[in-house]
Amino acid sequence: MPVDANAPIEVTGFSWVPPFARGHVRDIRVRWALEEAGKSYRTRLFHAMKPRPELYFEEQPFGQVPAYGDGTVQLFESGAIALHIAQDCETLLPADPAGRARATTWVIAALNSVEPMISELNTIDVFSAGEEWARLRRPGAEDQIRGRLAKLGDWLGDKTYLEDDFTVGDLMMASVLRGLDGNPLMDEQPRVARYYAHCIGRPAFQAALAAQMADFTEEAKEGELA
């Protein structure tokens, strides 16, 4: 669904981030869930390098994005928001209790069992590049990711998705795997690479990505991270 300035759902995001982060800010997970659910939303944007308004900390205690409001609930954390959106969308959460539980399990697995390792590698390569500790730590960080991806590939086998059909669990797992975009570690696991490509090939993801990219309208200012 298109971004609609009059929609009751509001999602916070950024109007500027460094080029390497564009398309990867975590509000894209919420946008993707809303696209899958067929719900319009409006955005409220901040510049990533400027302080947030003090009132924003009442919505998001850590000042991060995304935050979500729909007139009934106010939420933060992309996993919690995606699960909330999924509650009345059978594309994201199956109707049967067992299927819903499994989808929820995969959301938590993506955030707890996979994302921390990928985030560590990104910290090493992007924010701590050239530091001695990062050089020493990198081989171990890569090996941890290899182990996780191998297990994920074993689980997938020849399946298209983690369970019988696409769910919010796949949305979150694929979102986490985006942290390996362009990294050969993904290519080492063809089953995972195939699964990832299938997920981000969904029209709802492509719409969410285009919408986030369109919101990056501010240019970097002198003295700021570019």
PDB file of C-alpha atoms in Angstrom:
ATOM      1  CA  MET A   1       0.000   0.000   0.000  1.00  0.00           C
ATOM      2  CA  PRO A   2       1.301   3.505  -0.691  1.00  0.00           C
ATOM      3  CA  VAL A   3       2.488   5.879   1.986  1.00  0.00           C
ATOM      4  CA  ASP A   4      -0.518   8.055   2.820  1.00  0.00           C
ATOM      5  CA  ALA A   5      -0.169  11.274   4.812  1.00  0.00           C
ATOM      6  CA  ASN A   6      -3.708  10.770   6.147  1.00  0.00           C
ATOM      7  CA  ALA A   7      -3.312   7.131   7.245  1.00  0.00           C
ATOM      8  CA  PRO A   8      -4.002   6.401  10.928  1.00  0.00           C
ATOM      9  CA  ILE A   9      -0.831   4.306  11.247  1.00  0.00           C
ATOM     10  CA  GLU A  10       2.389   6.243  11.778  1.00  0.00           C
ATOM     11  CA  VAL A  11       5.908   4.810  11.472  1.00  0.00           C
ATOM     12  CA  THR A  12       9.040   6.758  12.356  1.00  0.00           C
ATOM     13  CA  GLY A  13      12.135   6.645  10.187  1.00  0.00           C
ATOM     14  CA  PHE A  14      14.994   8.775   8.956  1.00  0.00           C
ATOM     15  CA  SER A  15      15.258  11.496   6.341  1.00  0.00           C
ATOM     16  CA  TRP A  16      19.036  11.033   6.197  1.00  0.00           C
ATOM     17  CA  VAL A  17      21.470   8.229   7.005  1.00  0.00           C
ATOM     18  CA  PRO A  18      24.938   7.472   5.636  1.00  0.00           C
ATOM     19  CA  PRO A  19      24.812   5.843   2.199  1.00  0.00           C
ATOM     20  CA  PHE A  20      25.770   2.385   3.494  1.00  0.00           C
ATOM     21  CA  ALA A  21      22.704   2.338   5.758  1.00  0.00           C
ATOM     22  CA  ARG A  22      20.129   3.356   3.162  1.00  0.00           C
ATOM     23  CA  GLY A  23      17.637   0.580   2.634  1.00  0.00           C
ATOM     24  CA  HIS A  24      18.729  -1.118   5.863  1.00  0.00           C
ATOM     25  CA  VAL A  25      17.245   1.075   8.599  1.00  0.00           C
ATOM     26  CA  ARG A  26      14.919  -1.119  10.629  1.00  0.00           C
ATOM     27  CA  ASP A  27      11.732   0.738   9.838  1.00  0.00           C
ATOM     28  CA  ILE A  28      11.880  -1.192   6.552  1.00  0.00           C
ATOM     29  CA  ARG A  29      10.794  -4.290   8.498  1.00  0.00           C
ATOM     30  CA  VAL A  30       7.666  -2.502   9.666  1.00  0.00           C
ATOM     31  CA  ARG A  31       6.985  -1.092   6.213  1.00  0.00           C
ATOM     32  CA  TRP A  32       7.324  -4.597   4.759  1.00  0.00           C
ATOM     33  CA  ALA A  33       4.866  -6.025   7.274  1.00  0.00           C
ATOM     34  CA  LEU A  34       2.385  -3.260   6.492  1.00  0.00           C
ATOM     35  CA  GLU A  35       2.749  -3.893   2.762  1.00  0.00           C
ATOM     36  CA  GLU A  36       2.096  -7.608   3.260  1.00  0.00           C
ATOM     37  CA  ALA A  37      -0.947  -6.745   5.386  1.00  0.00           C
ATOM     38  CA  GLY A  38      -2.262  -4.223   2.844  1.00  0.00           C
ATOM     39  CA  LYS A  39      -2.247  -1.323   5.308  1.00  0.00           C
ATOM     40  CA  SER A  40      -1.386   2.256   4.430  1.00  0.00           C
ATOM     41  CA  TYR A  41       0.818   4.289   6.744  1.00  0.00           C
ATOM     42  CA  ARG A  42       2.347   7.698   7.114  1.00  0.00           C
ATOM     43  CA  THR A  43       5.898   8.472   8.203  1.00  0.00           C
ATOM     44  CA  ARG A  44       7.498  10.865  10.650  1.00  0.00           C
ATOM     45  CA  LEU A  45      11.163  11.356   9.829  1.00  0.00           C
ATOM     46  CA  PHE A  46      14.266  12.415  11.742  1.00  0.00           C
ATOM     47  CA  HIS A  47      17.790  13.211  10.598  1.00  0.00           C
ATOM     48  CA  ALA A  48      19.964  10.369  11.889  1.00  0.00           C
ATOM     49  CA  MET A  49      22.740  12.667  13.096  1.00  0.00           C
ATOM     50  CA  LYS A  50      20.554  15.155  14.938  1.00  0.00           C
ATOM     51  CA  PRO A  51      19.082  14.815  18.453  1.00  0.00           C
ATOM     52  CA  ARG A  52      15.537  13.512  18.667  1.00  0.00           C
ATOM     53  CA  PRO A  53      12.850  15.764  20.133  1.00  0.00           C
ATOM     54  CA  GLU A  54      12.564  15.130  23.849  1.00  0.00           C
ATOM     55  CA  LEU A  55       8.948  14.006  23.524  1.00  0.00           C
ATOM     56  CA  TYR A  56      10.021  11.199  21.197  1.00  0.00           C
ATOM     57  CA  PHE A  57      11.574   9.349  24.141  1.00  0.00           C
ATOM     58  CA  GLU A  58       8.070   8.837  25.469  1.00  0.00           C
ATOM     59  CA  GLU A  59       7.408   6.751  22.350  1.00  0.00           C
ATOM     60  CA  GLN A  60      10.819   5.111  21.982  1.00  0.00           C
ATOM     61  CA  PRO A  61      12.833   5.104  25.228  1.00  0.00           C
ATOM     62  CA  PHE A  62      16.156   4.789  23.388  1.00  0.00           C
ATOM     63  CA  GLY A  63      15.424   7.338  20.678  1.00  0.00           C
ATOM     64  CA  GLN A  64      15.792   4.782  17.889  1.00  0.00           C
ATOM     65  CA  VAL A  65      13.557   4.076  14.917  1.00  0.00           C
ATOM     66  CA  PRO A  66      11.098   2.671  14.242  1.00  0.00           C
ATOM     67  CA  ALA A  67       8.318   3.601  16.576  1.00  0.00           C
ATOM     68  CA  TYR A  68       4.734   2.766  15.627  1.00  0.00           C
ATOM     69  CA  GLY A  69       1.356   4.207  16.532  1.00  0.00           C
ATOM     70  CA  ASP A  70      -2.093   3.437  15.170  1.00  0.00           C
ATOM     71  CA  GLY A  71      -4.367   5.350  17.533  1.00  0.00           C
ATOM     72  CA  THR A  72      -4.843   2.283  19.723  1.00  0.00           C
ATOM     73  CA  VAL A  73      -1.338   1.119  20.565  1.00  0.00           C
ATOM     74  CA  GLN A  74       2.091   2.742  20.658  1.00  0.00           C
ATOM     75  CA  LEU A  75       4.995   0.343  20.101  1.00  0.00           C
ATOM     76  CA  PHE A  76       8.726   0.244  19.564  1.00  0.00           C
ATOM     77  CA  GLU A  77      11.139  -2.521  18.476  1.00  0.00           C
ATOM     78  CA  SER A  78      10.719  -3.837  14.949  1.00  0.00           C
ATOM     79  CA  GLY A  79       9.988  -7.420  16.009  1.00  0.00           C
ATOM     80  CA  ALA A  80       7.211  -6.411  18.377  1.00  0.00           C
ATOM     81  CA  ILE A  81       5.705  -4.085  15.785  1.00  0.00           C
ATOM     82  CA  ALA A  82       5.807  -6.719  13.043  1.00  0.00           C
ATOM     83  CA  LEU A  83       4.099  -9.243  15.311  1.00  0.00           C
ATOM     84  CA  HIS A  84       1.411  -6.701  16.167  1.00  0.00           C
ATOM     85  CA  ILE A  85       0.749  -5.984  12.487  1.00  0.00           C
ATOM     86  CA  ALA A  86       0.637  -9.721  11.813  1.00  0.00           C
ATOM     87  CA  GLN A  87      -2.126 -10.390  14.347  1.00  0.00           C
ATOM     88  CA  ASP A  88      -4.950  -9.881  11.848  1.00  0.00           C
ATOM     89  CA  CYS A  89      -3.087 -10.835   8.665  1.00  0.00           C
ATOM     90  CA  GLU A  90      -3.075 -14.506   7.687  1.00  0.00           C
ATOM     91  CA  THR A  91      -0.287 -13.839   5.195  1.00  0.00           C
ATOM     92  CA  LEU A  92       1.945 -13.110   8.176  1.00  0.00           C
ATOM     93  CA  LEU A  93       0.413 -15.284  10.910  1.00  0.00           C
ATOM     94  CA  PRO A  94      -1.506 -18.485  10.129  1.00  0.00           C
ATOM     95  CA  ALA A  95      -4.974 -18.884  11.582  1.00  0.00           C
ATOM     96  CA  ASP A  96      -4.164 -22.094  13.463  1.00  0.00           C
ATOM     97  CA  PRO A  97      -2.534 -21.719  16.906  1.00  0.00           C
ATOM     98  CA  ALA A  98       0.356 -24.053  16.110  1.00  0.00           C
ATOM     99  CA  GLY A  99       1.218 -22.143  12.941  1.00  0.00           C
ATOM    100  CA  ARG A 100       1.061 -18.806  14.755  1.00  0.00           C
ATOM    101  CA  ALA A 101       3.339 -20.114  17.463  1.00  0.00           C
ATOM    102  CA  ARG A 102       5.864 -21.380  14.937  1.00  0.00           C
ATOM    103  CA  ALA A 103       5.901 -18.064  13.084  1.00  0.00           C
ATOM    104  CA  THR A 104       6.465 -16.223  16.358  1.00  0.00           C
ATOM    105  CA  THR A 105       9.293 -18.603  17.219  1.00  0.00           C
ATOM    106  CA  TRP A 106      11.067 -17.762  13.977  1.00  0.00           C
ATOM    107  CA  VAL A 107      10.766 -14.025  14.643  1.00  0.00           C
ATOM    108  CA  ILE A 108      12.511 -14.504  17.977  1.00  0.00           C
ATOM    109  CA  ALA A 109      15.085 -16.858  16.436  1.00  0.00           C
ATOM    110  CA  ALA A 110      15.978 -14.302  13.760  1.00  0.00           C
ATOM    111  CA  LEU A 111      16.458 -11.542  16.323  1.00  0.00           C
ATOM    112  CA  ASN A 112      18.186 -13.608  19.027  1.00  0.00           C
ATOM    113  CA  SER A 113      20.025 -16.454  17.285  1.00  0.00           C
ATOM    114  CA  VAL A 114      21.121 -14.876  13.986  1.00  0.00           C
ATOM    115  CA  GLU A 115      21.086 -11.084  14.081  1.00  0.00           C
ATOM    116  CA  PRO A 116      23.590 -10.534  16.942  1.00  0.00           C
ATOM    117  CA  MET A 117      26.320 -12.367  15.021  1.00  0.00           C
ATOM    118  CA  ILE A 118      25.675 -10.517  11.768  1.00  0.00           C
ATOM    119  CA  SER A 119      25.543  -7.213  13.639  1.00  0.00           C
ATOM    120  CA  GLU A 120      28.909  -7.953  15.242  1.00  0.00           C
ATOM    121  CA  LEU A 121      30.493  -8.537  11.841  1.00  0.00           C
ATOM    122  CA  ASN A 122      29.037  -5.284  10.534  1.00  0.00           C
ATOM    123  CA  THR A 123      30.423  -3.456  13.548  1.00  0.00           C
ATOM    124  CA  ILE A 124      33.846  -4.916  12.804  1.00  0.00           C
ATOM    125  CA  ASP A 125      33.741  -4.067   9.096  1.00  0.00           C
ATOM    126  CA  VAL A 126      32.010  -0.683   9.171  1.00  0.00           C
ATOM    127  CA  PHE A 127      32.456   1.033  12.513  1.00  0.00           C
ATOM    128  CA  SER A 128      35.737  -0.491  13.717  1.00  0.00           C
ATOM    129  CA  ALA A 129      37.543  -1.105  10.445  1.00  0.00           C
ATOM    130  CA  GLY A 130      41.315  -0.908  10.895  1.00  0.00           C
ATOM    131  CA  GLU A 131      41.249  -1.423  14.650  1.00  0.00           C
ATOM    132  CA  GLU A 132      43.453  -4.195  15.981  1.00  0.00           C
ATOM    133  CA  TRP A 133      40.745  -5.847  18.058  1.00  0.00           C
ATOM    134  CA  ALA A 134      38.509  -5.992  14.983  1.00  0.00           C
ATOM    135  CA  ARG A 135      41.219  -7.664  12.907  1.00  0.00           C
ATOM    136  CA  LEU A 136      41.721 -10.304  15.583  1.00  0.00           C
ATOM    137  CA  ARG A 137      38.027 -10.889  16.157  1.00  0.00           C
ATOM    138  CA  ARG A 138      36.894 -11.053  12.529  1.00  0.00           C
ATOM    139  CA  PRO A 139      37.775 -14.714  11.752  1.00  0.00           C
ATOM    140  CA  GLY A 140      35.882 -15.910  14.829  1.00  0.00           C
ATOM    141  CA  ALA A 141      32.887 -13.730  13.977  1.00  0.00           C
ATOM    142  CA  GLU A 142      32.797 -15.158  10.467  1.00  0.00           C
ATOM    143  CA  ASP A 143      32.981 -18.725  11.785  1.00  0.00           C
ATOM    144  CA  GLN A 144      30.023 -18.090  14.090  1.00  0.00           C
ATOM    145  CA  ILE A 145      27.948 -16.821  11.180  1.00  0.00           C
ATOM    146  CA  ARG A 146      28.979 -19.793   9.045  1.00  0.00           C
ATOM    147  CA  GLY A 147      27.742 -22.112  11.751  1.00  0.00           C
ATOM    148  CA  ARG A 148      24.385 -20.380  12.024  1.00  0.00           C
ATOM    149  CA  LEU A 149      23.877 -20.232   8.261  1.00  0.00           C
ATOM    150  CA  ALA A 150      24.754 -23.904   7.921  1.00  0.00           C
ATOM    151  CA  LYS A 151      22.110 -24.833  10.488  1.00  0.00           C
ATOM    152  CA  LEU A 152      19.588 -22.578   8.798  1.00  0.00           C
ATOM    153  CA  GLY A 153      20.366 -24.190   5.461  1.00  0.00           C
ATOM    154  CA  ASP A 154      19.913 -27.645   6.983  1.00  0.00           C
ATOM    155  CA  TRP A 155      16.503 -26.614   8.280  1.00  0.00           C
ATOM    156  CA  LEU A 156      15.418 -25.157   4.961  1.00  0.00           C
ATOM    157  CA  GLY A 157      16.437 -28.147   2.868  1.00  0.00           C
ATOM    158  CA  ASP A 158      14.381 -27.826  -0.288  1.00  0.00           C
ATOM    159  CA  LYS A 159      11.644 -25.725   1.332  1.00  0.00           C
ATOM    160  CA  THR A 160      10.809 -22.295  -0.023  1.00  0.00           C
ATOM    161  CA  TYR A 161      10.107 -20.862   3.423  1.00  0.00           C
ATOM    162  CA  LEU A 162      10.893 -21.732   7.031  1.00  0.00           C
ATOM    163  CA  GLU A 163       7.521 -23.408   7.481  1.00  0.00           C
ATOM    164  CA  ASP A 164       4.800 -24.333   4.980  1.00  0.00           C
ATOM    165  CA  ASP A 165       4.140 -20.773   3.762  1.00  0.00           C
ATOM    166  CA  PHE A 166       5.596 -17.291   4.101  1.00  0.00           C
ATOM    167  CA  THR A 167       5.041 -15.782   7.559  1.00  0.00           C
ATOM    168  CA  VAL A 168       6.265 -12.900   9.676  1.00  0.00           C
ATOM    169  CA  GLY A 169       9.054 -15.276  10.733  1.00  0.00           C
ATOM    170  CA  ASP A 170      10.386 -15.268   7.177  1.00  0.00           C
ATOM    171  CA  LEU A 171       9.988 -11.512   6.983  1.00  0.00           C
ATOM    172  CA  MET A 172      12.173 -11.078  10.047  1.00  0.00           C
ATOM    173  CA  MET A 173      14.733 -13.722   9.088  1.00  0.00           C
ATOM    174  CA  ALA A 174      15.179 -12.276   5.607  1.00  0.00           C
ATOM    175  CA  SER A 175      15.433  -8.779   7.101  1.00  0.00           C
ATOM    176  CA  VAL A 176      18.228  -9.967   9.381  1.00  0.00           C
ATOM    177  CA  LEU A 177      20.019 -11.729   6.517  1.00  0.00           C
ATOM    178  CA  ARG A 178      20.098  -8.431   4.625  1.00  0.00           C
ATOM    179  CA  GLY A 179      23.006  -7.576   6.902  1.00  0.00           C
ATOM    180  CA  LEU A 180      25.037  -9.967   4.743  1.00  0.00           C
ATOM    181  CA  ASP A 181      24.188  -8.302   1.430  1.00  0.00           C
ATOM    182  CA  GLY A 182      27.262  -8.572  -0.777  1.00  0.00           C
ATOM    183  CA  ASN A 183      29.076 -10.806   1.713  1.00  0.00           C
ATOM    184  CA  PRO A 184      30.401 -14.111   0.303  1.00  0.00           C
ATOM    185  CA  LEU A 185      29.329 -15.881   3.489  1.00  0.00           C
ATOM    186  CA  MET A 186      25.826 -16.006   2.045  1.00  0.00           C
ATOM    187  CA  ASP A 187      27.054 -17.626  -1.158  1.00  0.00           C
ATOM    188  CA  GLU A 188      28.637 -20.419   0.854  1.00  0.00           C
ATOM    189  CA  GLN A 189      25.122 -21.612   1.723  1.00  0.00           C
ATOM    190  CA  PRO A 190      23.134 -21.919  -1.524  1.00  0.00           C
ATOM    191  CA  ARG A 191      19.945 -22.968   0.268  1.00  0.00           C
ATOM    192  CA  VAL A 192      20.040 -19.863   2.427  1.00  0.00           C
ATOM    193  CA  ALA A 193      20.904 -17.651  -0.548  1.00  0.00           C
ATOM    194  CA  ARG A 194      17.979 -19.095  -2.525  1.00  0.00           C
ATOM    195  CA  TYR A 195      15.610 -18.612   0.411  1.00  0.00           C
ATOM    196  CA  TYR A 196      16.782 -15.034   0.929  1.00  0.00           C
ATOM    197  CA  ALA A 197      16.370 -14.136  -2.740  1.00  0.00           C
ATOM    198  CA  HIS A 198      12.872 -15.586  -2.744  1.00  0.00           C
ATOM    199  CA  CYS A 199      11.848 -13.535   0.305  1.00  0.00           C
ATOM    200  CA  ILE A 200      13.186 -10.187  -0.848  1.00  0.00           C
ATOM    201  CA  GLY A 201      11.754 -10.801  -4.300  1.00  0.00           C
ATOM    202  CA  ARG A 202       8.259 -10.454  -2.874  1.00  0.00           C
ATOM    203  CA  PRO A 203       6.426  -7.372  -4.213  1.00  0.00           C
ATOM    204  CA  ALA A 204       5.669  -6.203  -0.669  1.00  0.00           C
ATOM    205  CA  PHE A 205       9.369  -6.039   0.184  1.00  0.00           C
ATOM    206  CA  GLN A 206      10.197  -4.215  -3.016  1.00  0.00           C
ATOM    207  CA  ALA A 207       7.468  -1.649  -2.270  1.00  0.00           C
ATOM    208  CA  ALA A 208       8.765  -1.180   1.271  1.00  0.00           C
ATOM    209  CA  LEU A 209      12.324  -0.714   0.064  1.00  0.00           C
ATOM    210  CA  ALA A 210      11.284   1.857  -2.544  1.00  0.00           C
ATOM    211  CA  ALA A 211       9.293   3.778   0.060  1.00  0.00           C
ATOM    212  CA  GLN A 212      12.175   3.913   2.510  1.00  0.00           C
ATOM    213  CA  MET A 213      14.640   5.004  -0.149  1.00  0.00           C
ATOM    214  CA  ALA A 214      12.262   7.759  -1.259  1.00  0.00           C
ATOM    215  CA  ASP A 215      12.273   9.192   2.262  1.00  0.00           C
ATOM    216  CA  PHE A 216      16.018   9.886   2.268  1.00  0.00           C
ATOM    217  CA  THR A 217      15.675  13.457   1.092  1.00  0.00           C
ATOM    218  CA  GLU A 218      18.200  15.341   3.222  1.00  0.00           C
ATOM    219  CA  GLU A 219      21.832  15.642   2.197  1.00  0.00           C
ATOM    220  CA  ALA A 220      24.750  15.149   4.557  1.00  0.00           C
ATOM    221  CA  LYS A 221      25.797  18.353   6.265  1.00  0.00           C
ATOM    222  CA  GLU A 222      29.392  19.467   6.676  1.00  0.00           C
ATOM    223  CA  GLY A 223      31.035  17.773   9.632  1.00  0.00           C
ATOM    224  CA  GLU A 224      28.530  14.949   9.790  1.00  0.00           C
ATOM    225  CA  LEU A 225      29.131  11.285   8.990  1.00  0.00           C
ATOM    226  CA  ALA A 226      28.806  10.837   5.222  1.00  0.00           C
TER     227      ALA A 226
END
